[in-house]
DNA sequence: TTGAAAGCGCTAACAG
DNA sequence: CTGTTAGCGCTTTCAA
């Protein structure tokens, strides 16, 4: 094993002190050009790379960002059968890398274990994707490092946040359907948790109904879990519930994709028999047949913003809550059709 | 900012020396039960968490594993519109976490920059997914740390490897089609690079043709890039090339999914008019209509194996090349139909 | 403008 | 069995 090149070696070769080398590396102080050049050339020649562990030890800065992704179950593997996460990570990793940070991706249980990980690794900040038990958040506050919450309605002032206006999203999706002539609109959704993303979208749905004087019908709400199979299975129940239903608002694309397939299997034509609108605009939305009309949010940009915001908070030591709301819009593809009452 | 609890604090509280605490933490030496318990209880009470930067500094072990994912382009973001990577990461992250490691995911350019990252972070090992320029691999050898290559046919003895038998996969896919009565079988594939995964699958395709005395036809080879859009666009060309083509072997599911959609748009029925078989069995394979018949590899398990193998090599300091070949099999779904010659 | 030196928190060799 | 101690590589005061 070759000995590692350290700052000492550089100093010796460049005939300066260790401190000087350190100054050059971190361009501190105002050194004369010559010194800087001399040191830099030695660094290059020796292929010197600073040891971040050492740096982290003294400065307690690690250039490491924790990224917490929901798991299928506690202690289990990451929820990567939802393309939403992949796209988010792609944006996050890219942005982090551009700024000299690295991302440690991890699932996390609600216990204190993740807090430990952060301490252990001296993480500079954390991005948390999705909703978790209150306890998880309150634990993490103890870390005392900047935390950006993505898609969480946790109100705690401690956390910064990246969001979209989910309620507005639910509203425009439903309104879009209504304006296409639909009156009997089912809502297919994950668990409607108090203060969760899903609840907001649901409330938006109700807002739109109200605005157009369409009575709310509890029977039209299909509440399950956010995954393909739930969407797949629920189609039958929707049909059984009422023949009047002509449109469905699914609060996640993955649900909508399941629905499309389930409904088609039952002999329904999309959008001729039933119109469907989704939410998120994950890329797989283009893979299904017919391609899904949906509420688009820029997921890659979300990952990007989360990291940028976090880095900003870390560098400027911002303590005041920072909030960013990203825009959303309807993307028209082929799953919604104008409904004409045939009676 | 609260002062961090260090090993010193624990030592003081437990009325032992820091060395003893260190021994307890790493369960070195054989200490009397009492001491162990005393120290542990203080650790718990004080909420002590060891600082990995410090540990890493002295032991040059970081419990960090680098995971390199292909990028869409050099310097660009990760190729996450291919679900293959997501599933792989899920398996890798889970396994790493279970073993006390963390994963740093990163895209990487072919230059030396990734090597620097490894040095900087004292990475214990690297898992590299996919094929890269020879130069990239040779650079990384310099790191002198264990490296597991996944899906690469780089022959260098330095690297450990996780693979499937791609040639065999190409063979069984094609054979499956042939046994279903197809004789005019197109191959849709990414760039056929010497010693790449794709070339092997292509060779397997030829093996099968040969075995059944079906002449190879260069016109039936459609070589492009591995993505949905290429599959989508190539359907038309296939039809134009020959009306005799009744089946297609796509060397990646993502291509097959594009094909299905492209072909359907052209009025072709799958599998009535054209049969399609894919490769990988990514989960989105079930989302398309009709669900894709494909060569299944367990991608999650691949991620798992890669990490396990790497950790084994790290811990036991194995220098001899370790190789694992994971099994594959055909999964029959609905895109291949028995072909009956109607003449 | 530069250097000496004191740690950051931890491990491990060595001593007792 | 346990404690003392010398670093690991780096940053950063303080002094020159």
XYZ file of C-alpha atoms (C1' of nucleotides) in Angstrom:
718
model
C 0.000 0.000 0.000
C 1.445 3.274 -1.105
C 1.622 5.913 1.538
C -0.975 8.512 1.159
C 0.135 11.933 -0.010
C -0.620 14.432 2.699
C -0.447 18.097 3.117
C 2.938 17.617 4.718
C 4.382 16.115 1.596
C 3.131 19.028 -0.391
C 4.569 21.468 2.073
C 7.953 19.832 1.994
C 8.078 19.683 -1.788
C 6.925 23.235 -2.178
C 9.259 24.401 0.529
C 6.573 26.148 2.481
C 4.822 25.344 5.700
C 1.799 23.154 6.133
C -0.233 26.180 7.010
C 0.594 27.848 3.749
C -0.548 24.845 1.806
C -3.750 24.839 3.751
C -4.254 28.494 2.963
C -3.776 27.855 -0.715
C -6.200 24.978 -0.735
C -8.869 26.993 0.956
C -7.780 30.237 -0.634
C -7.658 31.966 2.660
C -5.397 34.929 3.406
C -3.890 36.829 0.555
C -0.813 35.000 -0.522
C 1.515 36.206 -3.216
C 0.808 34.763 -6.598
C 4.088 32.924 -6.761
C 3.460 30.965 -3.596
C 0.030 29.993 -4.769
C 1.328 28.816 -8.088
C 4.208 26.952 -6.594
C 1.980 25.119 -4.176
C -0.620 24.362 -6.783
C 1.904 22.920 -9.141
C 3.231 20.632 -6.443
C -0.303 19.578 -5.567
C -0.877 18.652 -9.152
C 2.436 16.926 -9.532
C 2.011 14.864 -6.401
C -1.626 14.207 -7.110
C -2.510 15.435 -3.719
C -6.105 15.107 -2.603
C -7.184 16.510 0.746
C -8.541 14.066 3.232
C -12.071 15.074 4.048
C -12.180 12.988 7.185
C -9.404 15.041 8.628
C -10.969 18.250 7.504
C -14.282 17.175 8.858
C -12.723 16.297 12.162
C -11.389 19.751 12.741
C -14.029 21.831 11.056
C -16.991 19.580 11.772
C -18.116 20.103 8.229
C -18.436 17.073 6.024
C -19.876 18.224 2.718
C -22.251 15.378 3.141
C -25.982 15.680 2.787
C -28.355 13.044 4.050
C -31.270 12.240 1.812
C -34.053 10.312 3.450
C -36.364 8.351 1.198
C -39.488 6.581 2.376
C -39.301 2.853 2.717
C -41.864 0.299 1.789
C -41.906 -0.747 5.418
C -39.971 0.066 8.518
C -36.454 -1.279 8.298
C -37.071 -2.326 4.774
C -35.871 -1.278 1.385
C -36.470 1.965 -0.414
C -39.653 2.737 -2.249
C -38.115 2.658 -5.626
C -41.007 1.202 -7.467
C -42.333 4.696 -7.548
C -40.466 6.604 -10.232
C -41.074 9.804 -8.351
C -38.157 9.081 -6.060
C -35.767 8.252 -8.841
C -36.363 11.514 -10.572
C -36.028 13.427 -7.376
C -32.724 11.798 -6.555
C -31.417 12.454 -9.984
C -31.991 16.171 -9.502
C -30.619 16.126 -6.002
C -27.472 14.189 -6.746
C -26.632 16.309 -9.753
C -27.030 19.548 -7.879
C -25.091 18.319 -4.877
C -22.229 17.128 -7.028
C -22.082 20.462 -8.810
C -21.626 22.147 -5.470
C -19.028 19.869 -4.027
C -21.365 17.907 -1.834
C -22.210 14.266 -1.756
C -25.445 12.632 -0.951
C -25.934 9.743 1.364
C -29.188 8.137 0.519
C -30.878 6.171 3.145
C -34.120 4.803 4.326
C -34.852 5.723 7.895
C -36.911 4.364 10.677
C -38.787 6.616 13.018
C -36.546 5.816 15.935
C -33.427 7.722 16.785
C -31.204 5.735 14.514
C -31.146 8.270 11.759
C -30.194 10.996 14.134
C -27.235 8.880 15.073
C -26.235 8.473 11.498
C -26.206 12.222 11.087
C -24.048 12.753 14.097
C -21.707 9.952 13.195
C -21.134 11.302 9.764
C -21.126 14.927 10.713
C -23.708 15.579 8.076
C -24.032 19.182 7.048
C -27.720 18.946 6.399
C -30.623 16.682 5.605
C -33.274 16.531 2.944
C -36.297 14.525 3.894
C -38.710 13.369 1.290
C -42.278 12.652 2.247
C -44.259 12.363 5.432
C -43.159 10.614 8.589
C -44.488 10.272 12.097
C -44.210 13.497 14.079
C -41.755 11.742 16.342
C -39.289 11.322 13.524
C -39.178 15.019 12.862
C -38.902 16.015 16.477
C -36.027 13.608 16.913
C -34.190 15.103 14.025
C -34.522 18.591 15.391
C -32.062 17.572 18.039
C -29.408 17.271 15.389
C -29.367 21.003 15.222
C -28.420 20.985 11.552
C -30.395 22.455 8.675
C -33.178 20.246 7.415
C -35.249 20.684 4.303
C -38.559 18.918 4.225
C -39.979 18.043 0.849
C -43.677 17.412 0.477
C -44.370 17.528 4.135
C -46.837 19.767 5.854
C -44.991 19.673 9.131
C -45.453 23.198 10.405
C -42.509 23.319 12.754
C -40.534 26.507 12.215
C -37.334 24.618 12.579
C -37.599 23.031 9.156
C -37.216 24.598 5.766
C -39.502 23.370 3.088
C -39.966 22.651 -0.588
C -43.467 22.070 -1.700
C -46.048 22.479 -4.316
C -49.498 23.768 -3.593
C -51.173 20.415 -3.363
C -54.560 21.801 -2.607
C -54.403 23.993 -5.653
C -53.277 20.953 -7.635
C -56.297 18.986 -6.495
C -58.406 21.939 -7.404
C -57.144 22.422 -10.948
C -57.255 18.714 -11.664
C -60.861 18.470 -10.594
C -61.792 21.716 -12.245
C -60.266 20.486 -15.469
C -62.487 17.435 -15.347
C -65.543 19.509 -14.538
C -64.863 21.860 -17.383
C -64.729 18.858 -19.644
C -68.317 18.221 -18.675
C -67.850 15.645 -15.948
C -70.039 15.793 -12.881
C -69.549 12.404 -11.305
C -65.906 12.385 -10.427
C -64.322 9.732 -8.269
C -61.241 10.392 -6.207
C -58.689 7.619 -5.926
C -56.055 8.310 -3.384
C -53.652 7.087 -0.749
C -54.516 7.351 2.884
C -55.905 10.800 3.583
C -53.743 11.747 6.491
C -54.344 14.915 8.424
C -51.998 17.568 7.083
C -50.610 15.224 4.465
C -50.105 15.880 0.801
C -53.008 13.630 0.022
C -55.390 15.467 2.274
C -54.547 18.732 0.549
C -55.235 17.283 -2.851
C -58.484 15.913 -1.540
C -59.440 19.308 -0.181
C -58.655 20.839 -3.545
C -60.986 18.325 -5.096
C -63.709 19.443 -2.751
C -62.968 23.082 -3.429
C -63.560 22.560 -7.108
C -66.781 20.631 -6.585
C -68.035 23.358 -4.353
C -67.171 26.094 -6.786
C -69.211 24.386 -9.451
C -72.030 23.446 -7.128
C -71.497 19.756 -7.531
C -72.556 17.842 -4.446
C -69.812 15.944 -2.692
C -70.429 12.240 -2.524
C -68.505 10.248 0.050
C -69.042 7.121 -1.981
C -66.880 8.538 -4.690
C -63.818 8.576 -2.465
C -61.579 5.541 -2.799
C -58.897 5.651 -0.197
C -56.115 3.086 -0.200
C -52.389 3.092 -0.644
C -50.273 4.829 -3.223
C -49.185 2.053 -5.474
C -49.824 0.503 -8.800
C -51.667 -2.515 -7.490
C -54.151 -0.528 -5.514
C -55.032 1.437 -8.645
C -55.246 -1.775 -10.572
C -57.668 -3.368 -8.175
C -59.902 -0.438 -7.418
C -61.268 -0.047 -10.945
C -63.842 -2.738 -10.408
C -65.137 -1.167 -7.245
C -65.535 2.172 -8.911
C -67.648 0.670 -11.623
C -69.709 -1.237 -9.125
C -70.236 1.837 -7.006
C -71.941 3.868 -9.622
C -72.415 3.777 -13.316
C -72.645 7.499 -13.282
C -68.979 7.991 -12.628
C -67.405 9.277 -15.820
C -64.142 10.576 -14.534
C -61.504 9.842 -11.945
C -58.957 12.052 -10.288
C -56.089 9.928 -9.037
C -53.863 11.744 -6.572
C -50.734 10.047 -7.882
C -49.727 8.952 -11.344
C -48.805 5.525 -10.153
C -52.399 5.055 -9.026
C -53.684 6.386 -12.314
C -51.521 3.963 -14.220
C -52.884 1.072 -12.245
C -56.375 2.341 -12.815
C -55.953 2.565 -16.543
C -54.841 -0.976 -16.739
C -57.457 -2.283 -14.331
C -60.258 -0.503 -16.079
C -59.127 -1.623 -19.498
C -59.042 -5.193 -18.281
C -62.650 -4.764 -17.314
C -63.510 -3.753 -20.835
C -63.719 -0.049 -20.212
C -62.242 2.274 -22.736
C -60.058 5.143 -21.599
C -61.012 7.909 -22.101
C -64.195 7.036 -24.007
C -65.901 5.383 -21.067
C -63.998 6.901 -18.229
C -61.652 9.859 -18.110
C -58.650 9.840 -15.795
C -56.360 12.550 -14.566
C -53.275 11.866 -12.476
C -50.840 13.851 -10.396
C -47.041 14.286 -10.533
C -46.119 13.662 -14.130
C -43.565 10.995 -13.478
C -41.875 9.951 -16.673
C -43.575 6.575 -16.784
C -46.717 8.494 -17.400
C -45.719 8.559 -21.039
C -45.201 4.826 -21.146
C -48.775 3.845 -20.506
C -51.468 3.563 -23.058
C -53.108 5.977 -23.475
C -50.614 8.474 -22.099
C -51.865 10.076 -18.972
C -53.241 13.551 -18.594
C -51.917 14.797 -15.317
C -50.943 17.609 -13.000
C -47.328 18.168 -13.748
C -44.742 19.103 -11.211
C -41.113 19.237 -12.150
C -39.694 16.506 -9.985
C -36.119 16.884 -11.109
C -36.328 20.577 -10.265
C -37.721 19.691 -6.904
C -34.643 17.644 -6.096
C -32.510 20.459 -7.369
C -34.273 23.109 -5.303
C -34.151 21.053 -2.164
C -30.404 20.701 -2.350
C -29.820 24.291 -3.353
C -31.911 25.540 -0.508
C -30.168 23.275 1.945
C -26.727 24.342 0.825
C -27.749 27.946 1.068
C -28.906 27.417 4.631
C -25.725 25.593 5.507
C -23.400 28.186 4.048
C -25.160 31.251 5.276
C -26.173 29.631 8.493
C -29.749 30.704 7.917
C -31.929 29.939 10.855
C -35.142 31.529 9.714
C -37.516 29.165 8.014
C -37.124 29.152 4.238
C -39.994 28.049 2.095
C -40.276 27.440 -1.599
C -43.417 26.620 -3.482
C -42.834 25.181 -6.915
C -45.351 25.716 -9.711
C -47.607 23.062 -11.155
C -49.714 22.843 -14.263
C -52.021 20.549 -16.157
C -50.468 18.500 -18.941
C -53.007 17.384 -21.449
C -52.429 14.002 -22.917
C -54.991 11.404 -23.832
C -56.899 10.144 -20.842
C -59.513 12.837 -20.526
C -62.345 13.294 -22.958
C -65.101 15.829 -23.234
C -68.173 14.339 -21.656
C -71.473 14.868 -23.380
C -74.596 13.905 -21.558
C -76.412 11.594 -23.874
C -79.782 11.709 -22.257
C -24.315 24.992 19.796
C -24.065 22.244 22.329
C -20.685 20.692 22.708
C -20.430 17.364 21.145
C -20.221 14.368 23.430
C -16.914 12.651 22.881
C -15.262 9.543 24.015
C -13.545 11.598 26.683
C -16.817 12.568 28.264
C -17.842 8.980 28.386
C -14.544 7.979 29.926
C -14.798 10.609 32.590
C -18.358 9.704 33.486
C -17.668 6.012 33.523
C -14.493 6.556 35.449
C -12.355 4.621 33.042
C -9.812 5.656 30.465
C -10.684 6.578 26.913
C -8.908 3.500 25.717
C -11.288 1.351 27.685
C -14.243 3.118 26.163
C -12.779 2.598 22.757
C -12.332 -1.085 23.513
C -15.920 -1.396 24.579
C -17.189 0.348 21.490
C -15.213 -1.899 19.223
C -15.494 -4.876 21.523
C -11.824 -5.445 21.430
C -9.889 -7.148 24.220
C -11.771 -9.118 26.779
C -13.036 -6.735 29.358
C -14.893 -7.767 32.460
C -18.623 -7.652 32.107
C -19.017 -4.917 34.659
C -16.786 -2.495 32.833
C -18.595 -3.140 29.613
C -21.933 -2.583 31.196
C -20.850 0.500 33.022
C -19.449 2.060 29.889
C -22.425 1.104 27.819
C -24.829 2.597 30.267
C -22.938 5.870 30.255
C -22.875 5.838 26.472
C -26.594 5.450 26.441
C -27.172 8.048 29.103
C -24.980 10.619 27.436
C -26.266 9.732 24.014
C -22.792 9.292 22.803
C -22.268 8.621 19.123
C -18.788 7.943 17.804
C -17.452 10.358 15.271
C -16.737 8.470 12.104
C -14.561 11.200 10.693
C -12.188 10.748 13.561
C -12.311 7.017 13.298
C -11.793 7.194 9.598
C -8.839 9.479 10.047
C -6.943 7.047 12.171
C -8.091 3.770 10.703
C -8.510 4.957 7.130
C -11.768 3.079 7.006
C -14.890 5.031 6.304
C -17.723 2.546 6.030
C -18.590 4.363 2.885
C -19.217 2.689 -0.423
C -19.222 4.569 -3.671
C -21.902 3.613 -6.140
C -21.350 4.834 -9.653
C -24.373 5.111 -11.885
C -24.237 5.934 -15.571
C -25.197 9.419 -16.561
C -27.237 10.530 -19.475
C -24.252 12.513 -20.630
C -20.861 13.386 -19.286
C -21.167 15.757 -16.362
C -24.867 15.426 -16.468
C -27.517 13.905 -14.298
C -28.112 10.280 -13.508
C -29.880 7.948 -15.853
C -32.894 7.563 -13.701
C -35.442 7.312 -16.423
C -34.433 3.710 -16.600
C -36.065 1.883 -13.711
C -33.262 -0.626 -13.752
C -31.062 1.707 -11.752
C -33.684 2.468 -9.156
C -34.226 -1.154 -8.378
C -30.548 -1.799 -8.202
C -29.989 1.050 -5.792
C -32.811 -0.089 -3.617
C -31.130 -3.443 -3.171
C -27.735 -1.901 -2.678
C -28.770 0.695 -0.152
C -30.724 -1.777 1.906
C -27.884 -4.244 2.084
C -25.318 -1.598 2.868
C -27.415 -0.170 5.651
C -27.897 -3.600 7.156
C -24.153 -3.966 7.334
C -23.320 -0.610 8.777
C -22.223 0.978 5.546
C -23.521 3.932 3.675
C -23.696 4.491 0.009
C -22.604 7.566 -1.801
C -24.313 7.602 -5.123
C -22.741 9.537 -7.851
C -22.479 9.974 -11.523
C -18.917 9.953 -12.719
C -17.029 11.258 -15.650
C -14.278 9.286 -17.233
C -11.597 11.629 -16.042
C -9.803 11.301 -12.762
C -12.388 13.170 -10.782
C -14.030 10.116 -9.366
C -10.766 8.730 -8.211
C -10.304 11.935 -6.282
C -13.666 11.581 -4.676
C -12.725 8.135 -3.459
C -9.502 9.323 -1.972
C -11.081 12.356 -0.403
C -13.724 10.327 1.273
C -11.574 7.378 2.137
C -14.085 5.121 0.497
C -13.819 1.498 1.472
C -14.899 0.234 -1.874
C -16.745 1.008 -5.066
C -19.567 -0.581 -6.994
C -19.716 0.437 -10.605
C -22.800 -0.154 -12.624
C -22.556 -0.484 -16.366
C -19.913 0.025 -18.984
C -17.470 2.896 -19.176
C -14.467 3.771 -21.275
C -11.473 1.588 -20.511
C -9.710 4.673 -19.241
C -12.215 5.078 -16.449
C -11.520 1.624 -15.110
C -7.786 1.900 -15.360
C -7.904 5.174 -13.499
C -9.869 3.645 -10.715
C -7.412 0.821 -10.303
C -5.050 3.372 -8.892
C -7.318 3.792 -5.930
C -6.159 0.434 -4.776
C -9.465 -0.297 -3.094
C -11.848 -3.157 -3.841
C -14.087 -2.532 -6.800
C -17.070 -4.557 -7.914
C -18.123 -4.175 -11.509
C -21.719 -4.882 -12.331
C -22.683 -5.723 -15.872
C -19.315 -5.015 -17.291
C -17.197 -7.360 -19.312
C -14.000 -5.650 -18.342
C -11.623 -8.579 -18.027
C -9.076 -6.973 -15.772
C -8.248 -9.273 -12.877
C -8.217 -6.358 -10.526
C -11.976 -6.046 -10.490
C -14.542 -8.298 -8.925
C -17.726 -8.794 -10.829
C -21.423 -9.401 -10.659
C -23.059 -10.442 -13.844
C -25.618 -12.471 -15.558
C -24.883 -14.621 -18.547
C -26.018 -12.143 -21.140
C -25.203 -14.345 -24.060
C -27.253 -17.130 -22.598
C -30.031 -14.615 -22.005
C -29.993 -13.587 -25.637
C -30.046 -17.212 -26.541
C -33.039 -18.236 -24.461
C -35.005 -15.173 -25.493
C -34.490 -15.908 -29.141
C -35.010 -19.610 -28.706
C -38.266 -18.914 -26.941
C -39.443 -16.928 -29.923
C -38.310 -19.606 -32.329
C -40.086 -22.296 -30.395
C -43.210 -20.224 -30.643
C -42.918 -20.625 -34.386
C -41.219 -17.382 -35.302
C -38.557 -17.371 -37.962
C -38.215 -13.729 -38.833
C -37.005 -12.193 -35.656
C -35.741 -8.660 -35.434
C -33.243 -7.567 -32.831
C -33.672 -4.121 -31.315
C -30.769 -3.068 -29.224
C -28.483 -0.377 -27.916
C -25.093 0.138 -29.443
C -23.414 -3.213 -29.895
C -20.127 -2.458 -28.233
C -17.305 -4.931 -28.281
C -17.368 -6.860 -25.028
C -20.474 -5.056 -23.843
C -23.602 -6.525 -22.389
C -25.420 -5.766 -25.587
C -22.954 -7.584 -27.757
C -23.333 -10.695 -25.659
C -27.072 -10.642 -25.979
C -26.684 -10.171 -29.672
C -24.349 -13.131 -29.857
C -26.853 -15.209 -27.940
C -29.428 -14.226 -30.507
C -27.162 -15.504 -33.233
C -26.445 -18.675 -31.317
C -30.119 -19.484 -31.222
C -30.657 -18.737 -34.888
C -27.774 -20.958 -35.756
C -28.993 -23.780 -33.615
C -32.300 -23.765 -35.438
C -30.774 -23.219 -38.841
C -32.367 -19.884 -39.335
C -30.277 -17.644 -41.539
C -28.995 -14.483 -39.941
C -30.191 -11.346 -41.628
C -28.281 -8.148 -40.980
C -31.300 -6.132 -41.965
C -33.100 -7.422 -38.928
C -30.677 -5.749 -36.563
C -31.786 -2.373 -35.284
C -29.037 -0.778 -33.338
C -29.630 2.475 -31.500
C -29.640 3.646 -27.936
C -31.198 2.092 -24.893
C -34.148 4.281 -24.212
C -37.841 4.468 -24.528
C -37.880 6.906 -27.404
C -35.612 4.846 -29.571
C -37.936 1.883 -29.132
C -40.878 4.096 -29.859
C -39.459 5.377 -33.106
C -37.982 2.199 -34.483
C -41.290 0.360 -34.864
C -42.018 2.005 -38.176
C -38.651 1.076 -39.600
C -39.100 -2.515 -38.630
C -42.361 -2.724 -40.439
C -40.917 -1.004 -43.462
C -37.933 -3.310 -43.518
C -39.865 -6.473 -43.957
C -43.401 -7.617 -43.613
C -42.092 -11.004 -42.731
C -40.912 -9.976 -39.318
C -43.281 -11.517 -36.781
C -41.249 -11.166 -33.638
C -38.804 -8.838 -31.976
C -36.210 -9.427 -29.328
C -35.481 -6.171 -27.547
C -32.306 -6.305 -25.486
C -33.774 -4.075 -22.782
C -37.270 -3.763 -21.408
C -37.250 -0.044 -21.809
C -36.758 -0.538 -25.533
C -39.496 -3.132 -25.625
C -41.879 -0.784 -23.903
C -41.186 1.895 -26.452
C -41.665 -0.625 -29.223
C -45.011 -1.761 -27.931
C -46.295 1.733 -27.898
C -44.794 2.681 -31.248
C -46.118 -0.386 -32.933
C -49.559 0.002 -31.481
C -49.665 3.572 -32.703
C -49.001 2.205 -36.146
C -52.040 -0.007 -35.869
C -50.181 -3.198 -35.123
C -51.570 -5.488 -32.506
C -49.284 -6.947 -29.881
C -48.890 -9.903 -29.867
C -51.323 -10.782 -32.657
C -49.339 -9.047 -35.379
C -45.948 -8.904 -33.774
C -44.554 -10.689 -30.756
C -42.085 -8.964 -28.488
C -39.750 -10.219 -25.819
C -37.692 -7.923 -23.606
C -34.798 -8.242 -21.214
C -34.378 -7.336 -17.524
C -37.849 -7.524 -16.058
C -37.880 -4.064 -14.612
C -41.027 -3.469 -12.643
C -42.500 -1.086 -15.195
C -42.740 -4.078 -17.422
C -45.995 -4.851 -15.682
C -47.339 -1.373 -16.267
C -47.476 -1.556 -20.012
C -50.246 -2.997 -22.050
C -49.981 -5.832 -22.774
C -47.558 -6.790 -20.018
C -44.221 -7.734 -21.401
C -42.815 -11.195 -21.749
C -39.178 -10.880 -20.873
C -35.950 -12.383 -19.642
C -36.052 -11.842 -15.938
C -33.084 -11.016 -13.816
C -33.520 -10.144 -10.187
C -32.311 -6.590 -10.150
C -32.830 -6.011 -6.461
C -30.775 -9.114 -5.752
C -28.113 -7.817 -8.050
C -27.737 -4.696 -5.951
C -27.694 -6.828 -2.866
C -25.043 -9.200 -4.191
C -22.836 -6.402 -5.368
C -22.723 -4.829 -1.935
C -22.332 -8.118 -0.127
C -19.474 -9.119 -2.328
C -17.799 -5.778 -1.910
C -18.092 -5.852 1.850
C -16.704 -9.341 1.904
C -13.714 -8.237 -0.120
C -13.193 -5.231 2.115
C -13.379 -7.160 5.358
C -11.359 -10.150 4.352
C -9.046 -8.109 2.214
C -9.579 -10.495 -0.667
C -7.357 -9.720 -3.562
C -8.211 -12.591 -5.836
C -10.894 -11.812 -8.359
C -14.357 -12.770 -7.157
C -17.059 -13.426 -9.688
C -20.743 -14.064 -9.327
C -23.125 -14.989 -12.073
C -26.761 -14.513 -11.202
C -29.445 -16.689 -12.775
C -31.964 -15.542 -15.342
C -35.156 -16.989 -16.695
C -37.972 -16.299 -19.101
C -41.101 -14.740 -17.629
C -44.111 -15.369 -19.777
C -46.594 -12.583 -19.921
C -48.627 -11.421 -22.855
C -46.491 -10.088 -25.644
C -45.542 -13.309 -27.363
C -47.959 -15.406 -29.323
C -47.653 -18.720 -31.102
C -47.035 -18.010 -34.739
C -48.813 -20.113 -37.292
C -47.784 -19.838 -40.866
C -50.936 -19.082 -42.753
C -49.686 -19.921 -46.195
C 3.160 37.074 4.400
C 4.358 32.853 6.619
C 5.211 29.331 10.300
C 4.780 26.779 14.778
C 1.834 24.425 17.312
C -2.444 23.166 19.511
C -5.910 20.417 18.979
C -10.434 17.941 16.408
C -11.986 12.552 18.308
C -10.410 8.362 17.890
C -7.447 3.900 17.640
C -3.816 0.929 18.949
C 0.761 0.041 20.396
C 2.893 -0.275 24.532
C 3.446 -0.141 29.357
C 2.117 -1.282 33.636
C -7.165 -6.069 32.451
C -6.564 -1.032 31.955
C -4.274 3.406 31.199
C -0.864 6.483 28.729
C 0.236 8.259 24.708
C 1.525 8.990 19.926
C -0.248 10.053 16.032
C -4.068 10.037 11.715
C -4.322 14.894 8.263
C -6.020 19.040 8.622
C -7.427 23.995 10.190
C -6.512 27.956 12.624
C -5.003 30.910 16.218
C -1.029 33.355 17.497
C 3.450 34.950 16.955
C 7.209 36.248 14.228
